[in-house]
PDB file of C-alpha atoms in Angstrom:
ATOM      1  CA  UNK A  12     148.596 155.510 102.810  1.00  0.00           C
ATOM      2  CA  UNK A  13     148.628 155.033  99.076  1.00  0.00           C
ATOM      3  CA  UNK A  14     146.004 153.071  97.221  1.00  0.00           C
ATOM      4  CA  UNK A  15     148.169 150.033  96.510  1.00  0.00           C
ATOM      5  CA  UNK A  16     149.092 149.680 100.159  1.00  0.00           C
ATOM      6  CA  UNK A  17     145.491 150.073 101.257  1.00  0.00           C
ATOM      7  CA  UNK A  18     144.395 147.376  98.835  1.00  0.00           C
ATOM      8  CA  UNK A  19     147.166 145.065  99.957  1.00  0.00           C
ATOM      9  CA  UNK A  20     146.103 145.508 103.581  1.00  0.00           C
ATOM     10  CA  UNK A  21     142.541 144.867 102.686  1.00  0.00           C
ATOM     11  CA  UNK A  22     143.344 141.623 100.977  1.00  0.00           C
ATOM     12  CA  UNK A  23     145.352 140.428 103.939  1.00  0.00           C
ATOM     13  CA  UNK A  24     142.703 141.265 106.542  1.00  0.00           C
ATOM     14  CA  UNK A  25     139.953 139.655 104.403  1.00  0.00           C
ATOM     15  CA  UNK A  26     141.998 136.481 103.903  1.00  0.00           C
ATOM     16  CA  UNK A  27     142.411 136.184 107.783  1.00  0.00           C
ATOM     17  CA  UNK A  28     138.652 136.720 108.252  1.00  0.00           C
ATOM     18  CA  UNK A  29     137.723 134.145 105.632  1.00  0.00           C
ATOM     19  CA  UNK A  30     140.162 131.706 107.218  1.00  0.00           C
ATOM     20  CA  UNK A  31     138.552 132.265 110.579  1.00  0.00           C
ATOM     21  CA  UNK A  32     135.036 131.567 109.220  1.00  0.00           C
ATOM     22  CA  UNK A  33     136.171 128.343 107.477  1.00  0.00           C
ATOM     23  CA  UNK A  34     137.889 127.175 110.651  1.00  0.00           C
ATOM     24  CA  UNK A  35     134.867 128.041 112.817  1.00  0.00           C
ATOM     25  CA  UNK A  36     132.528 125.991 110.514  1.00  0.00           C
ATOM     26  CA  UNK A  37     134.921 123.050 110.604  1.00  0.00           C
ATOM     27  CA  UNK A  38     135.331 123.080 114.384  1.00  0.00           C
ATOM     28  CA  UNK A  39     131.637 123.677 114.984  1.00  0.00           C
ATOM     29  CA  UNK A  40     130.718 120.407 113.169  1.00  0.00           C
ATOM     30  CA  UNK A  41     133.491 118.495 114.887  1.00  0.00           C
ATOM     31  CA  UNK A  42     132.681 119.641 118.352  1.00  0.00           C
ATOM     32  CA  UNK A  43     128.953 119.250 117.997  1.00  0.00           C
ATOM     33  CA  UNK A  44     129.544 115.537 117.261  1.00  0.00           C
ATOM     34  CA  UNK A  45     131.994 115.320 120.175  1.00  0.00           C
ATOM     35  CA  UNK A  46     129.605 116.947 122.668  1.00  0.00           C
ATOM     36  CA  UNK A  47     126.859 114.523 121.646  1.00  0.00           C
ATOM     37  CA  UNK A  48     129.244 111.622 122.112  1.00  0.00           C
ATOM     38  CA  UNK A  49     130.758 112.694 125.445  1.00  0.00           C
ATOM     39  CA  UNK A  50     128.137 114.788 127.249  1.00  0.00           C
ATOM     40  CA  UNK A  51     131.089 116.849 128.647  1.00  0.00           C
ATOM     41  CA  UNK A  52     130.372 120.299 129.957  1.00  0.00           C
ATOM     42  CA  UNK A  53     133.937 121.340 129.049  1.00  0.00           C
ATOM     43  CA  UNK A  54     133.281 120.106 125.480  1.00  0.00           C
ATOM     44  CA  UNK A  55     129.983 121.948 125.473  1.00  0.00           C
ATOM     45  CA  UNK A  56     131.815 125.088 126.518  1.00  0.00           C
ATOM     46  CA  UNK A  57     134.241 124.605 123.743  1.00  0.00           C
ATOM     47  CA  UNK A  58     131.371 124.076 121.241  1.00  0.00           C
ATOM     48  CA  UNK A  59     129.553 127.209 122.516  1.00  0.00           C
ATOM     49  CA  UNK A  60     132.681 129.258 122.139  1.00  0.00           C
ATOM     50  CA  UNK A  61     133.235 127.981 118.571  1.00  0.00           C
ATOM     51  CA  UNK A  62     129.635 128.858 117.686  1.00  0.00           C
ATOM     52  CA  UNK A  63     130.222 132.396 118.845  1.00  0.00           C
ATOM     53  CA  UNK A  64     133.569 132.440 117.144  1.00  0.00           C
ATOM     54  CA  UNK A  65     131.688 131.876 113.857  1.00  0.00           C
ATOM     55  CA  UNK A  66     129.421 134.812 114.413  1.00  0.00           C
ATOM     56  CA  UNK A  67     132.373 136.942 115.624  1.00  0.00           C
ATOM     57  CA  UNK A  68     134.433 135.981 112.536  1.00  0.00           C
ATOM     58  CA  UNK A  69     131.545 137.069 110.296  1.00  0.00           C
ATOM     59  CA  UNK A  70     131.519 140.411 112.122  1.00  0.00           C
ATOM     60  CA  UNK A  71     135.253 140.600 111.629  1.00  0.00           C
ATOM     61  CA  UNK A  72     134.865 140.177 107.884  1.00  0.00           C
ATOM     62  CA  UNK A  73     132.330 142.972 107.875  1.00  0.00           C
ATOM     63  CA  UNK A  74     134.570 145.159 109.986  1.00  0.00           C
ATOM     64  CA  UNK A  75     137.724 144.706 107.940  1.00  0.00           C
ATOM     65  CA  UNK A  76     135.799 145.098 104.608  1.00  0.00           C
ATOM     66  CA  UNK A  77     134.061 148.302 105.715  1.00  0.00           C
ATOM     67  CA  UNK A  78     137.205 149.748 107.326  1.00  0.00           C
ATOM     68  CA  UNK A  79     138.934 149.300 103.957  1.00  0.00           C
ATOM     69  CA  UNK A  80     136.395 151.588 102.154  1.00  0.00           C
ATOM     70  CA  UNK A  81     137.955 154.933 101.157  1.00  0.00           C
ATOM     71  CA  UNK A  82     136.857 158.124 102.776  1.00  0.00           C
ATOM     72  CA  UNK A  83     133.673 159.619 101.350  1.00  0.00           C
ATOM     73  CA  UNK A  84     131.441 162.728 101.725  1.00  0.00           C
ATOM     74  CA  UNK A  85     129.906 161.388 105.021  1.00  0.00           C
ATOM     75  CA  UNK A  86     133.105 159.904 106.471  1.00  0.00           C
ATOM     76  CA  UNK A  87     135.911 162.245 105.669  1.00  0.00           C
ATOM     77  CA  UNK A  88     138.291 160.538 108.019  1.00  0.00           C
ATOM     78  CA  UNK A  89     137.649 157.146 106.565  1.00  0.00           C
ATOM     79  CA  UNK A  90     136.005 154.032 107.958  1.00  0.00           C
ATOM     80  CA  UNK A  91     138.853 152.687 110.208  1.00  0.00           C
ATOM     81  CA  UNK A  92     136.763 152.583 113.322  1.00  0.00           C
ATOM     82  CA  UNK A  93     134.641 149.762 111.860  1.00  0.00           C
ATOM     83  CA  UNK A  94     137.339 147.412 113.023  1.00  0.00           C
ATOM     84  CA  UNK A  95     137.110 148.591 116.586  1.00  0.00           C
ATOM     85  CA  UNK A  96     133.327 148.202 116.394  1.00  0.00           C
ATOM     86  CA  UNK A  97     133.669 144.629 115.102  1.00  0.00           C
ATOM     87  CA  UNK A  98     136.136 143.930 117.940  1.00  0.00           C
ATOM     88  CA  UNK A  99     133.678 145.270 120.532  1.00  0.00           C
ATOM     89  CA  UNK A 100     130.973 143.056 119.110  1.00  0.00           C
ATOM     90  CA  UNK A 101     133.322 140.062 119.465  1.00  0.00           C
ATOM     91  CA  UNK A 102     133.930 140.970 123.054  1.00  0.00           C
ATOM     92  CA  UNK A 103     130.188 141.014 123.767  1.00  0.00           C
ATOM     93  CA  UNK A 104     129.855 137.582 122.304  1.00  0.00           C
ATOM     94  CA  UNK A 105     132.784 136.304 124.390  1.00  0.00           C
ATOM     95  CA  UNK A 106     131.091 137.608 127.500  1.00  0.00           C
ATOM     96  CA  UNK A 107     127.795 135.878 126.639  1.00  0.00           C
ATOM     97  CA  UNK A 108     129.585 132.580 125.918  1.00  0.00           C
ATOM     98  CA  UNK A 109     131.475 132.731 129.173  1.00  0.00           C
ATOM     99  CA  UNK A 110     128.295 133.418 131.152  1.00  0.00           C
ATOM    100  CA  UNK A 111     126.461 130.479 129.582  1.00  0.00           C
ATOM    101  CA  UNK A 112     129.365 128.168 130.192  1.00  0.00           C
ATOM    102  CA  UNK A 113     129.653 129.254 133.798  1.00  0.00           C
ATOM    103  CA  UNK A 114     125.902 128.614 134.348  1.00  0.00           C
ATOM    104  CA  UNK A 115     126.091 125.204 132.759  1.00  0.00           C
ATOM    105  CA  UNK A 116     129.244 124.215 134.742  1.00  0.00           C
ATOM    106  CA  UNK A 117     127.740 125.201 138.056  1.00  0.00           C
ATOM    107  CA  UNK A 118     124.511 123.315 137.314  1.00  0.00           C
ATOM    108  CA  UNK A 119     126.610 120.332 136.301  1.00  0.00           C
ATOM    109  CA  UNK A 120     128.609 120.516 139.506  1.00  0.00           C
ATOM    110  CA  UNK A 121     125.476 120.541 141.587  1.00  0.00           C
ATOM    111  CA  UNK A 122     123.794 117.676 139.652  1.00  0.00           C
ATOM    112  CA  UNK A 123     126.923 115.474 139.396  1.00  0.00           C
ATOM    113  CA  UNK A 124     126.129 114.304 135.834  1.00  0.00           C
ATOM    114  CA  UNK A 125     128.561 111.906 134.166  1.00  0.00           C
ATOM    115  CA  UNK A 126     130.562 112.190 130.899  1.00  0.00           C
ATOM    116  CA  UNK A 127     131.293 109.340 128.456  1.00  0.00           C
ATOM    117  CA  UNK A 128     133.300 108.378 125.275  1.00  0.00           C
ATOM    118  CA  UNK A 129     136.518 110.162 126.414  1.00  0.00           C
ATOM    119  CA  UNK A 130     138.536 108.826 123.482  1.00  0.00           C
ATOM    120  CA  UNK A 131     136.216 110.575 120.971  1.00  0.00           C
ATOM    121  CA  UNK A 132     136.357 113.855 122.840  1.00  0.00           C
ATOM    122  CA  UNK A 133     140.183 113.669 123.140  1.00  0.00           C
ATOM    123  CA  UNK A 134     140.708 112.962 119.452  1.00  0.00           C
ATOM    124  CA  UNK A 135     138.429 115.780 118.414  1.00  0.00           C
ATOM    125  CA  UNK A 136     140.172 118.224 120.741  1.00  0.00           C
ATOM    126  CA  UNK A 137     143.613 117.197 119.344  1.00  0.00           C
ATOM    127  CA  UNK A 138     142.419 117.795 115.821  1.00  0.00           C
ATOM    128  CA  UNK A 139     141.021 121.156 116.833  1.00  0.00           C
ATOM    129  CA  UNK A 140     144.284 122.116 118.515  1.00  0.00           C
ATOM    130  CA  UNK A 141     146.299 121.309 115.405  1.00  0.00           C
ATOM    131  CA  UNK A 142     143.915 123.258 113.087  1.00  0.00           C
ATOM    132  CA  UNK A 143     143.770 126.263 115.457  1.00  0.00           C
ATOM    133  CA  UNK A 144     147.601 126.475 115.440  1.00  0.00           C
ATOM    134  CA  UNK A 145     147.524 126.852 111.651  1.00  0.00           C
ATOM    135  CA  UNK A 146     144.956 129.594 111.885  1.00  0.00           C
ATOM    136  CA  UNK A 147     146.792 131.468 114.681  1.00  0.00           C
ATOM    137  CA  UNK A 148     149.981 131.396 112.567  1.00  0.00           C
ATOM    138  CA  UNK A 149     148.234 133.028 109.679  1.00  0.00           C
ATOM    139  CA  UNK A 150     146.423 135.586 111.808  1.00  0.00           C
ATOM    140  CA  UNK A 151     149.742 136.637 113.409  1.00  0.00           C
ATOM    141  CA  UNK A 152     151.267 137.176 110.052  1.00  0.00           C
ATOM    142  CA  UNK A 153     148.342 139.373 108.982  1.00  0.00           C
ATOM    143  CA  UNK A 154     148.498 141.349 112.306  1.00  0.00           C
ATOM    144  CA  UNK A 155     152.140 142.039 111.881  1.00  0.00           C
ATOM    145  CA  UNK A 156     151.440 143.354 108.347  1.00  0.00           C
ATOM    146  CA  UNK A 157     148.326 145.312 109.130  1.00  0.00           C
ATOM    147  CA  UNK A 158     147.885 146.059 112.906  1.00  0.00           C
ATOM    148  CA  UNK A 159     144.173 145.211 112.508  1.00  0.00           C
ATOM    149  CA  UNK A 160     142.349 145.431 115.852  1.00  0.00           C
ATOM    150  CA  UNK A 161     139.489 143.266 114.496  1.00  0.00           C
ATOM    151  CA  UNK A 162     141.892 140.465 113.587  1.00  0.00           C
ATOM    152  CA  UNK A 163     143.626 140.850 116.912  1.00  0.00           C
ATOM    153  CA  UNK A 164     140.295 140.339 118.712  1.00  0.00           C
ATOM    154  CA  UNK A 165     139.651 137.262 116.585  1.00  0.00           C
ATOM    155  CA  UNK A 166     143.094 136.052 117.314  1.00  0.00           C
ATOM    156  CA  UNK A 167     142.239 136.256 121.097  1.00  0.00           C
ATOM    157  CA  UNK A 168     139.224 134.099 120.337  1.00  0.00           C
ATOM    158  CA  UNK A 169     141.319 131.356 118.909  1.00  0.00           C
ATOM    159  CA  UNK A 170     144.092 131.677 121.441  1.00  0.00           C
ATOM    160  CA  UNK A 171     141.477 130.906 124.049  1.00  0.00           C
ATOM    161  CA  UNK A 172     140.370 127.969 121.903  1.00  0.00           C
ATOM    162  CA  UNK A 173     143.778 126.314 122.410  1.00  0.00           C
ATOM    163  CA  UNK A 174     143.222 126.379 126.171  1.00  0.00           C
ATOM    164  CA  UNK A 175     139.681 125.325 125.828  1.00  0.00           C
ATOM    165  CA  UNK A 176     140.622 122.238 123.922  1.00  0.00           C
ATOM    166  CA  UNK A 177     143.442 121.380 126.324  1.00  0.00           C
ATOM    167  CA  UNK A 178     141.016 121.894 129.201  1.00  0.00           C
ATOM    168  CA  UNK A 179     138.579 119.471 127.565  1.00  0.00           C
ATOM    169  CA  UNK A 180     141.201 116.831 127.319  1.00  0.00           C
ATOM    170  CA  UNK A 181     142.307 117.221 130.939  1.00  0.00           C
ATOM    171  CA  UNK A 182     138.681 117.170 132.129  1.00  0.00           C
ATOM    172  CA  UNK A 183     137.908 113.932 130.292  1.00  0.00           C
ATOM    173  CA  UNK A 184     141.122 112.260 131.373  1.00  0.00           C
ATOM    174  CA  UNK A 185     140.518 113.254 135.021  1.00  0.00           C
ATOM    175  CA  UNK A 186     136.859 112.384 135.009  1.00  0.00           C
ATOM    176  CA  UNK A 187     136.795 109.026 133.139  1.00  0.00           C
ATOM    177  CA  UNK A 188     140.340 107.611 133.649  1.00  0.00           C
ATOM    178  CA  UNK A 189     141.263 109.007 137.152  1.00  0.00           C
ATOM    179  CA  UNK A 190     137.788 109.011 138.702  1.00  0.00           C
ATOM    180  CA  UNK A 191     137.650 112.699 139.534  1.00  0.00           C
ATOM    181  CA  UNK A 192     133.980 113.299 138.702  1.00  0.00           C
ATOM    182  CA  UNK A 193     134.001 117.051 139.441  1.00  0.00           C
ATOM    183  CA  UNK A 194     136.813 117.756 137.005  1.00  0.00           C
ATOM    184  CA  UNK A 195     134.563 118.407 133.964  1.00  0.00           C
ATOM    185  CA  UNK A 196     132.424 121.180 135.555  1.00  0.00           C
ATOM    186  CA  UNK A 197     135.418 122.706 137.331  1.00  0.00           C
ATOM    187  CA  UNK A 198     137.274 122.941 134.032  1.00  0.00           C
ATOM    188  CA  UNK A 199     134.122 124.550 132.703  1.00  0.00           C
ATOM    189  CA  UNK A 200     134.236 127.255 135.302  1.00  0.00           C
ATOM    190  CA  UNK A 201     137.927 127.809 134.598  1.00  0.00           C
ATOM    191  CA  UNK A 202     137.200 128.173 130.984  1.00  0.00           C
ATOM    192  CA  UNK A 203     134.498 130.729 131.583  1.00  0.00           C
ATOM    193  CA  UNK A 204     136.949 132.752 133.749  1.00  0.00           C
ATOM    194  CA  UNK A 205     139.633 132.580 130.991  1.00  0.00           C
ATOM    195  CA  UNK A 206     137.135 133.812 128.417  1.00  0.00           C
ATOM    196  CA  UNK A 207     136.208 136.820 130.620  1.00  0.00           C
ATOM    197  CA  UNK A 208     139.851 137.675 130.888  1.00  0.00           C
ATOM    198  CA  UNK A 209     140.299 137.374 127.130  1.00  0.00           C
ATOM    199  CA  UNK A 210     137.249 139.622 126.534  1.00  0.00           C
ATOM    200  CA  UNK A 211     138.960 142.346 128.771  1.00  0.00           C
ATOM    201  CA  UNK A 212     142.106 142.160 126.872  1.00  0.00           C
ATOM    202  CA  UNK A 213     140.442 142.217 123.451  1.00  0.00           C
ATOM    203  CA  UNK A 214     138.329 145.194 124.459  1.00  0.00           C
ATOM    204  CA  UNK A 215     141.173 147.437 125.586  1.00  0.00           C
ATOM    205  CA  UNK A 216     142.705 148.379 122.226  1.00  0.00           C
ATOM    206  CA  UNK A 217     139.267 148.728 120.537  1.00  0.00           C
ATOM    207  CA  UNK A 218     138.007 151.116 123.260  1.00  0.00           C
ATOM    208  CA  UNK A 219     141.213 153.155 122.927  1.00  0.00           C
ATOM    209  CA  UNK A 220     140.517 153.656 119.218  1.00  0.00           C
ATOM    210  CA  UNK A 221     136.891 154.530 119.734  1.00  0.00           C
ATOM    211  CA  UNK A 222     137.763 157.091 122.419  1.00  0.00           C
ATOM    212  CA  UNK A 223     140.703 158.492 120.374  1.00  0.00           C
ATOM    213  CA  UNK A 224     143.332 157.646 122.995  1.00  0.00           C
ATOM    214  CA  UNK A 225     146.676 159.337 122.420  1.00  0.00           C
ATOM    215  CA  UNK A 226     149.611 157.386 121.050  1.00  0.00           C
ATOM    216  CA  UNK A 227     151.849 155.589 123.466  1.00  0.00           C
ATOM    217  CA  UNK A 228     154.408 157.951 124.958  1.00  0.00           C
ATOM    218  CA  UNK A 229     157.337 156.250 123.130  1.00  0.00           C
ATOM    219  CA  UNK A 230     155.676 156.765 119.711  1.00  0.00           C
ATOM    220  CA  UNK A 231     154.745 160.409 120.508  1.00  0.00           C
ATOM    221  CA  UNK A 232     158.318 161.078 121.561  1.00  0.00           C
ATOM    222  CA  UNK A 233     159.815 159.608 118.420  1.00  0.00           C
ATOM    223  CA  UNK A 234     157.474 161.762 116.384  1.00  0.00           C
ATOM    224  CA  UNK A 235     158.619 164.934 118.206  1.00  0.00           C
ATOM    225  CA  UNK A 236     162.290 163.889 117.867  1.00  0.00           C
ATOM    226  CA  UNK A 237     161.898 163.715 114.212  1.00  0.00           C
ATOM    227  CA  UNK A 238     160.178 167.032 113.952  1.00  0.00           C
ATOM    228  CA  UNK A 239     162.829 168.583 116.153  1.00  0.00           C
ATOM    229  CA  UNK A 240     165.489 167.801 113.430  1.00  0.00           C
ATOM    230  CA  UNK A 241     164.084 170.668 111.431  1.00  0.00           C
ATOM    231  CA  UNK A 242     165.753 173.851 112.798  1.00  0.00           C
ATOM    232  CA  UNK A 243     163.213 176.236 111.153  1.00  0.00           C
ATOM    233  CA  UNK A 244     160.482 175.022 113.649  1.00  0.00           C
ATOM    234  CA  UNK A 245     160.177 176.108 117.269  1.00  0.00           C
ATOM    235  CA  UNK A 246     157.598 175.624 120.061  1.00  0.00           C
ATOM    236  CA  UNK A 247     155.705 172.578 118.754  1.00  0.00           C
ATOM    237  CA  UNK A 248     152.547 172.586 120.903  1.00  0.00           C
ATOM    238  CA  UNK A 249     148.966 171.326 120.949  1.00  0.00           C
ATOM    239  CA  UNK A 250     150.071 167.981 119.660  1.00  0.00           C
ATOM    240  CA  UNK A 251     147.162 165.618 119.235  1.00  0.00           C
ATOM    241  CA  UNK A 252     147.396 162.008 118.002  1.00  0.00           C
ATOM    242  CA  UNK A 253     145.008 159.158 117.446  1.00  0.00           C
ATOM    243  CA  UNK A 254     144.633 155.946 115.563  1.00  0.00           C
ATOM    244  CA  UNK A 255     141.601 154.640 113.550  1.00  0.00           C
ATOM    245  CA  UNK A 256     142.004 151.227 112.019  1.00  0.00           C
ATOM    246  CA  UNK A 257     145.252 151.176 110.056  1.00  0.00           C
ATOM    247  CA  UNK A 258     145.468 154.980 109.865  1.00  0.00           C
ATOM    248  CA  UNK A 259     147.195 157.438 112.269  1.00  0.00           C
ATOM    249  CA  UNK A 260     145.937 161.044 112.591  1.00  0.00           C
ATOM    250  CA  UNK A 261     148.152 163.817 113.922  1.00  0.00           C
ATOM    251  CA  UNK A 262     147.856 167.528 114.234  1.00  0.00           C
ATOM    252  CA  UNK A 263     149.945 170.195 115.947  1.00  0.00           C
ATOM    253  CA  UNK A 264     150.765 173.878 116.101  1.00  0.00           C
ATOM    254  CA  UNK A 265     154.336 175.136 115.475  1.00  0.00           C
ATOM    255  CA  UNK A 266     155.879 178.594 115.599  1.00  0.00           C
ATOM    256  CA  UNK A 267     157.623 180.124 112.528  1.00  0.00           C
ATOM    257  CA  UNK A 268     159.358 183.554 112.276  1.00  0.00           C
ATOM    258  CA  UNK A 269     156.709 186.289 111.734  1.00  0.00           C
ATOM    259  CA  UNK A 270     158.725 187.795 108.883  1.00  0.00           C
ATOM    260  CA  UNK A 271     158.435 184.665 106.677  1.00  0.00           C
ATOM    261  CA  UNK A 272     156.332 184.969 103.666  1.00  0.00           C
ATOM    262  CA  UNK A 273     153.486 182.596 103.059  1.00  0.00           C
ATOM    263  CA  UNK A 274     155.421 180.899 100.274  1.00  0.00           C
ATOM    264  CA  UNK A 275     158.494 180.406 102.498  1.00  0.00           C
ATOM    265  CA  UNK A 276     156.418 179.039 105.310  1.00  0.00           C
ATOM    266  CA  UNK A 277     154.713 176.683 102.965  1.00  0.00           C
ATOM    267  CA  UNK A 278     158.028 175.287 101.691  1.00  0.00           C
ATOM    268  CA  UNK A 279     159.153 174.586 105.234  1.00  0.00           C
ATOM    269  CA  UNK A 280     155.942 172.867 106.248  1.00  0.00           C
ATOM    270  CA  UNK A 281     156.073 170.808 103.024  1.00  0.00           C
ATOM    271  CA  UNK A 282     159.519 169.504 103.906  1.00  0.00           C
ATOM    272  CA  UNK A 283     158.485 168.739 107.497  1.00  0.00           C
ATOM    273  CA  UNK A 284     155.290 166.864 106.309  1.00  0.00           C
ATOM    274  CA  UNK A 285     157.332 164.873 103.835  1.00  0.00           C
ATOM    275  CA  UNK A 286     159.832 163.800 106.425  1.00  0.00           C
ATOM    276  CA  UNK A 287     157.264 162.954 109.106  1.00  0.00           C
ATOM    277  CA  UNK A 288     155.046 161.041 106.665  1.00  0.00           C
ATOM    278  CA  UNK A 289     158.068 159.100 105.479  1.00  0.00           C
ATOM    279  CA  UNK A 290     158.743 157.908 108.983  1.00  0.00           C
ATOM    280  CA  UNK A 291     154.983 157.323 109.737  1.00  0.00           C
ATOM    281  CA  UNK A 292     153.663 156.182 106.348  1.00  0.00           C
ATOM    282  CA  UNK A 293     150.101 155.472 107.499  1.00  0.00           C
ATOM    283  CA  UNK A 294     149.562 158.944 108.907  1.00  0.00           C
ATOM    284  CA  UNK A 295     147.333 161.871 107.981  1.00  0.00           C
ATOM    285  CA  UNK A 296     149.051 165.087 109.187  1.00  0.00           C
ATOM    286  CA  UNK A 297     147.726 168.581 109.782  1.00  0.00           C
ATOM    287  CA  UNK A 298     150.062 171.387 110.797  1.00  0.00           C
ATOM    288  CA  UNK A 299     148.957 174.773 111.995  1.00  0.00           C
ATOM    289  CA  UNK A 300     151.401 177.697 111.778  1.00  0.00           C
ATOM    290  CA  UNK A 301     151.644 180.338 114.502  1.00  0.00           C
ATOM    291  CA  UNK A 302     153.866 183.447 114.397  1.00  0.00           C
ATOM    292  CA  UNK A 303     156.672 183.239 116.988  1.00  0.00           C
ATOM    293  CA  UNK A 304     155.484 184.394 120.353  1.00  0.00           C
ATOM    294  CA  UNK A 305     151.760 183.849 119.730  1.00  0.00           C
ATOM    295  CA  UNK A 306     149.813 182.278 122.608  1.00  0.00           C
ATOM    296  CA  UNK A 307     146.470 180.570 121.943  1.00  0.00           C
ATOM    297  CA  UNK A 308     145.341 179.576 125.398  1.00  0.00           C
ATOM    298  CA  UNK A 309     147.709 180.787 128.079  1.00  0.00           C
ATOM    299  CA  UNK A 310     146.022 178.894 130.896  1.00  0.00           C
ATOM    300  CA  UNK A 311     145.728 175.575 129.114  1.00  0.00           C
ATOM    301  CA  UNK A 312     148.939 173.460 129.374  1.00  0.00           C
ATOM    302  CA  UNK A 313     147.479 170.740 127.067  1.00  0.00           C
ATOM    303  CA  UNK A 314     147.585 173.379 124.324  1.00  0.00           C
ATOM    304  CA  UNK A 315     150.597 175.516 125.115  1.00  0.00           C
ATOM    305  CA  UNK A 316     153.160 172.998 126.423  1.00  0.00           C
ATOM    306  CA  UNK A 317     156.125 172.993 124.123  1.00  0.00           C
ATOM    307  CA  UNK A 318     156.981 169.415 123.058  1.00  0.00           C
ATOM    308  CA  UNK A 319     160.513 170.458 121.947  1.00  0.00           C
ATOM    309  CA  UNK A 320     161.139 171.872 125.530  1.00  0.00           C
ATOM    310  CA  UNK A 321     160.061 168.575 126.994  1.00  0.00           C
ATOM    311  CA  UNK A 322     162.653 166.788 124.851  1.00  0.00           C
ATOM    312  CA  UNK A 323     165.403 169.093 126.126  1.00  0.00           C
ATOM    313  CA  UNK A 324     164.421 168.390 129.797  1.00  0.00           C
ATOM    314  CA  UNK A 325     164.365 164.569 129.268  1.00  0.00           C
ATOM    315  CA  UNK A 326     167.802 164.859 127.598  1.00  0.00           C
TER     316      UNK A 326
END
């Protein structure tokens, strides 16, 4: 990835992180007042989630800033996994928030405490919904442009906020206008369950990056199909792929005729690299040349399986 593209991506991700922090501060003040006015467990759950959103958004800002730093002597592959670490931190906060809300809701269900000032809580929730829609719109634009896992995790936070605020409105209406006194704590329990599910979803991609999970099969196949268009290459094997932040990393072995000179082989590989990097612009590529017929690990199919042959079978 060239420097200009890296800087542009960094600006986008930072803008989304700053927007999240500003939104969290605004909603925190609004919901604190509404919780004091209503005494609602559902509103308290929404307030707690927003408080943790603020901490998580600060972690996101750190993650996207650190991930944008160029490779250095101690981190030769760059700092892209900082985004995954920030996402995991957010997931931990979501779990803490959900556990606290669940405990509060169960206690409230047992004690039968009342809520009040439904109108204030409903108005605050409607304002929060409108403001959150604006933030989600901007975050989605940034995600499409950058693929940031930290911003994706933050986006999950605020998607859940929409449901949290809708749940608060429903709980207050059912409790105070329709006389269903258990509605508020039951919605609190439902909110806690939704947050746990959101935490699971947000964790998946971050864990994949931290554990260097291979690319999805469709993306790997497209990569091999492009490489296969170069007739000089044969027996592409030991293909390894991973993603770190905005960067992809790929390495593979390929056979070239044993009679080729070093210069000729270098020219072939340069053309292949240029073509592959054109189609996968955020990629760092390492190609190892083997003479035709060479076998590295005969009993290891992960190393020796010919990706070109797999294409032929699927065709």
